[in-house]
């Protein structure tokens, strides 16, 4: 060990790397999701977006945990289309069985036009 001080230093740096992020880093996505949900509620997403499409309200951790990727993707696209329309840009609501690549391409294209 004494003949290879670089190894010890490398090991210490690698052990410290996860600690640099802090113990709460694993929960950051949950905080972001709660902030998102608060902002959506301020915009009345339940009345304006969910009722129109007969969808359930989001849970506090809906997008933070991968449960049903297809459903989560459709909810994301529904909310994105609603937000784009709410911002004053007419945007066609994607359907559940639309090509995901085409839907994302349309959303990104519309957002670039802002």
mmCIF file of C-alpha atoms in Angstrom:
data_model
loop_
_atom_site.group_PDB
_atom_site.id
_atom_site.type_symbol
_atom_site.label_atom_id
_atom_site.label_comp_id
_atom_site.label_asym_id
_atom_site.label_seq_id
_atom_site.Cartn_x
_atom_site.Cartn_y
_atom_site.Cartn_z
ATOM 1 C CA UNK A 1 0.000 0.000 0.000
ATOM 2 C CA UNK A 2 2.789 2.416 0.794
ATOM 3 C CA UNK A 3 4.411 1.750 -2.570
ATOM 4 C CA UNK A 4 1.247 2.832 -4.412
ATOM 5 C CA UNK A 5 -0.031 6.043 -2.823
ATOM 6 C CA UNK A 6 -1.958 6.909 -5.980
ATOM 7 C CA UNK A 7 -4.235 3.948 -5.496
ATOM 8 C CA UNK A 8 -5.255 5.030 -2.063
ATOM 9 C CA UNK A 9 -5.958 8.549 -3.286
ATOM 10 C CA UNK A 10 -8.019 7.222 -6.189
ATOM 11 C CA UNK A 11 -10.025 5.002 -3.860
ATOM 12 C CA UNK A 12 -10.741 7.899 -1.503
ATOM 13 C CA UNK A 13 -11.913 10.105 -4.374
ATOM 14 C CA UNK A 14 -14.217 7.383 -5.725
ATOM 15 C CA UNK A 15 -15.721 6.802 -2.296
ATOM 16 C CA UNK A 16 -16.319 10.508 -1.810
ATOM 17 C CA UNK A 17 -17.972 11.103 -5.192
ATOM 18 C CA UNK A 18 -21.453 9.839 -4.226
ATOM 19 C CA UNK A 19 -21.264 11.690 -0.919
ATOM 20 C CA UNK A 20 -20.595 14.974 -2.748
ATOM 21 C CA UNK A 21 -24.124 14.885 -4.113
ATOM 22 C CA UNK A 22 -25.506 14.724 -0.598
ATOM 23 C CA UNK A 23 -27.913 12.322 1.038
ATOM 24 C CA UNK A 24 -30.971 14.057 -0.400
ATOM 25 C CA UNK A 25 -29.914 13.773 -4.037
ATOM 26 C CA UNK A 26 -31.835 10.525 -4.486
ATOM 27 C CA UNK A 27 -35.048 12.325 -3.529
ATOM 28 C CA UNK A 28 -34.578 15.376 -5.739
ATOM 29 C CA UNK A 29 -36.838 13.956 -8.463
ATOM 30 C CA UNK A 30 -39.665 13.642 -5.926
ATOM 31 C CA UNK A 31 -39.295 17.298 -4.967
ATOM 32 C CA UNK A 32 -39.349 18.296 -8.643
ATOM 33 C CA UNK A 33 -42.507 16.256 -9.222
ATOM 34 C CA UNK A 34 -44.257 17.881 -6.259
ATOM 35 C CA UNK A 35 -43.282 21.333 -7.586
ATOM 36 C CA UNK A 36 -44.617 20.391 -11.025
ATOM 37 C CA UNK A 37 -47.888 19.198 -9.535
ATOM 38 C CA UNK A 38 -48.282 22.432 -7.549
ATOM 39 C CA UNK A 39 -47.759 24.486 -10.712
ATOM 40 C CA UNK A 40 -50.220 22.372 -12.694
ATOM 41 C CA UNK A 41 -52.812 22.828 -9.959
ATOM 42 C CA UNK A 42 -52.332 26.598 -10.106
ATOM 43 C CA UNK A 43 -53.156 26.364 -13.820
ATOM 44 C CA UNK A 44 -56.311 24.305 -13.024
ATOM 45 C CA UNK A 45 -55.060 21.283 -14.940
ATOM 46 C CA UNK A 46 -57.619 19.041 -13.244
ATOM 47 C CA UNK A 47 -60.572 20.990 -14.627
ATOM 48 C CA UNK A 48 -59.135 22.020 -17.972
ATOM 49 C CA UNK A 49 -56.988 19.079 -19.056
ATOM 50 C CA UNK A 50 -57.969 15.986 -17.122
ATOM 51 C CA UNK A 51 -61.755 16.241 -17.236
ATOM 52 C CA UNK A 52 -61.709 16.819 -20.978
ATOM 53 C CA UNK A 53 -59.853 13.524 -21.457
ATOM 54 C CA UNK A 54 -61.507 11.638 -18.582
ATOM 55 C CA UNK A 55 -58.174 11.089 -16.797
ATOM 56 C CA UNK A 56 -57.329 10.706 -13.115
ATOM 57 C CA UNK A 57 -55.341 13.402 -11.288
ATOM 58 C CA UNK A 58 -51.626 12.839 -10.944
ATOM 59 C CA UNK A 59 -50.160 11.475 -7.745
ATOM 60 C CA UNK A 60 -47.350 13.344 -6.011
ATOM 61 C CA UNK A 61 -44.820 10.918 -7.503
ATOM 62 C CA UNK A 62 -46.417 10.099 -10.862
ATOM 63 C CA UNK A 63 -43.449 10.936 -13.102
ATOM 64 C CA UNK A 64 -40.785 10.259 -10.428
ATOM 65 C CA UNK A 65 -41.352 6.493 -10.407
ATOM 66 C CA UNK A 66 -41.489 4.404 -13.594
ATOM 67 C CA UNK A 67 -44.725 2.442 -13.171
ATOM 68 C CA UNK A 68 -46.445 2.267 -16.567
ATOM 69 C CA UNK A 69 -44.257 3.950 -19.209
ATOM 70 C CA UNK A 70 -46.948 3.932 -21.903
ATOM 71 C CA UNK A 71 -49.518 5.589 -19.654
ATOM 72 C CA UNK A 72 -46.964 8.037 -18.283
ATOM 73 C CA UNK A 73 -45.849 8.982 -21.787
ATOM 74 C CA UNK A 74 -49.433 9.598 -22.873
ATOM 75 C CA UNK A 75 -50.083 11.712 -19.770
ATOM 76 C CA UNK A 76 -46.921 13.707 -20.486
ATOM 77 C CA UNK A 77 -48.007 14.287 -24.095
ATOM 78 C CA UNK A 78 -51.523 15.253 -23.005
ATOM 79 C CA UNK A 79 -50.169 17.780 -20.518
ATOM 80 C CA UNK A 80 -47.609 19.105 -22.998
ATOM 81 C CA UNK A 81 -50.305 19.632 -25.644
ATOM 82 C CA UNK A 82 -52.562 21.324 -23.092
ATOM 83 C CA UNK A 83 -49.770 23.631 -21.889
ATOM 84 C CA UNK A 84 -48.800 24.563 -25.446
ATOM 85 C CA UNK A 85 -52.439 25.372 -26.234
ATOM 86 C CA UNK A 86 -52.754 27.327 -22.991
ATOM 87 C CA UNK A 87 -49.723 29.379 -24.048
ATOM 88 C CA UNK A 88 -51.649 30.494 -27.133
ATOM 89 C CA UNK A 89 -50.290 28.107 -29.755
ATOM 90 C CA UNK A 90 -52.948 25.830 -31.227
ATOM 91 C CA UNK A 91 -51.769 22.246 -30.825
ATOM 92 C CA UNK A 92 -53.601 19.063 -31.705
ATOM 93 C CA UNK A 93 -54.074 16.681 -28.799
ATOM 94 C CA UNK A 94 -52.068 13.485 -29.432
ATOM 95 C CA UNK A 95 -53.936 10.195 -29.389
ATOM 96 C CA UNK A 96 -52.882 7.265 -27.227
ATOM 97 C CA UNK A 97 -51.762 5.110 -30.156
ATOM 98 C CA UNK A 98 -49.921 7.795 -32.143
ATOM 99 C CA UNK A 99 -46.289 7.153 -32.985
ATOM 100 C CA UNK A 100 -44.303 8.328 -29.922
ATOM 101 C CA UNK A 101 -41.443 9.652 -32.071
ATOM 102 C CA UNK A 102 -43.838 11.739 -34.150
ATOM 103 C CA UNK A 103 -45.583 13.077 -31.045
ATOM 104 C CA UNK A 104 -42.321 14.118 -29.397
ATOM 105 C CA UNK A 105 -41.098 15.616 -32.653
ATOM 106 C CA UNK A 106 -44.284 17.699 -32.903
ATOM 107 C CA UNK A 107 -44.026 18.854 -29.279
ATOM 108 C CA UNK A 108 -40.376 19.844 -29.660
ATOM 109 C CA UNK A 109 -41.045 21.589 -32.959
ATOM 110 C CA UNK A 110 -43.836 23.609 -31.393
ATOM 111 C CA UNK A 111 -41.705 24.511 -28.385
ATOM 112 C CA UNK A 112 -38.880 25.672 -30.655
ATOM 113 C CA UNK A 113 -41.304 28.035 -32.360
ATOM 114 C CA UNK A 114 -41.903 29.849 -29.069
#
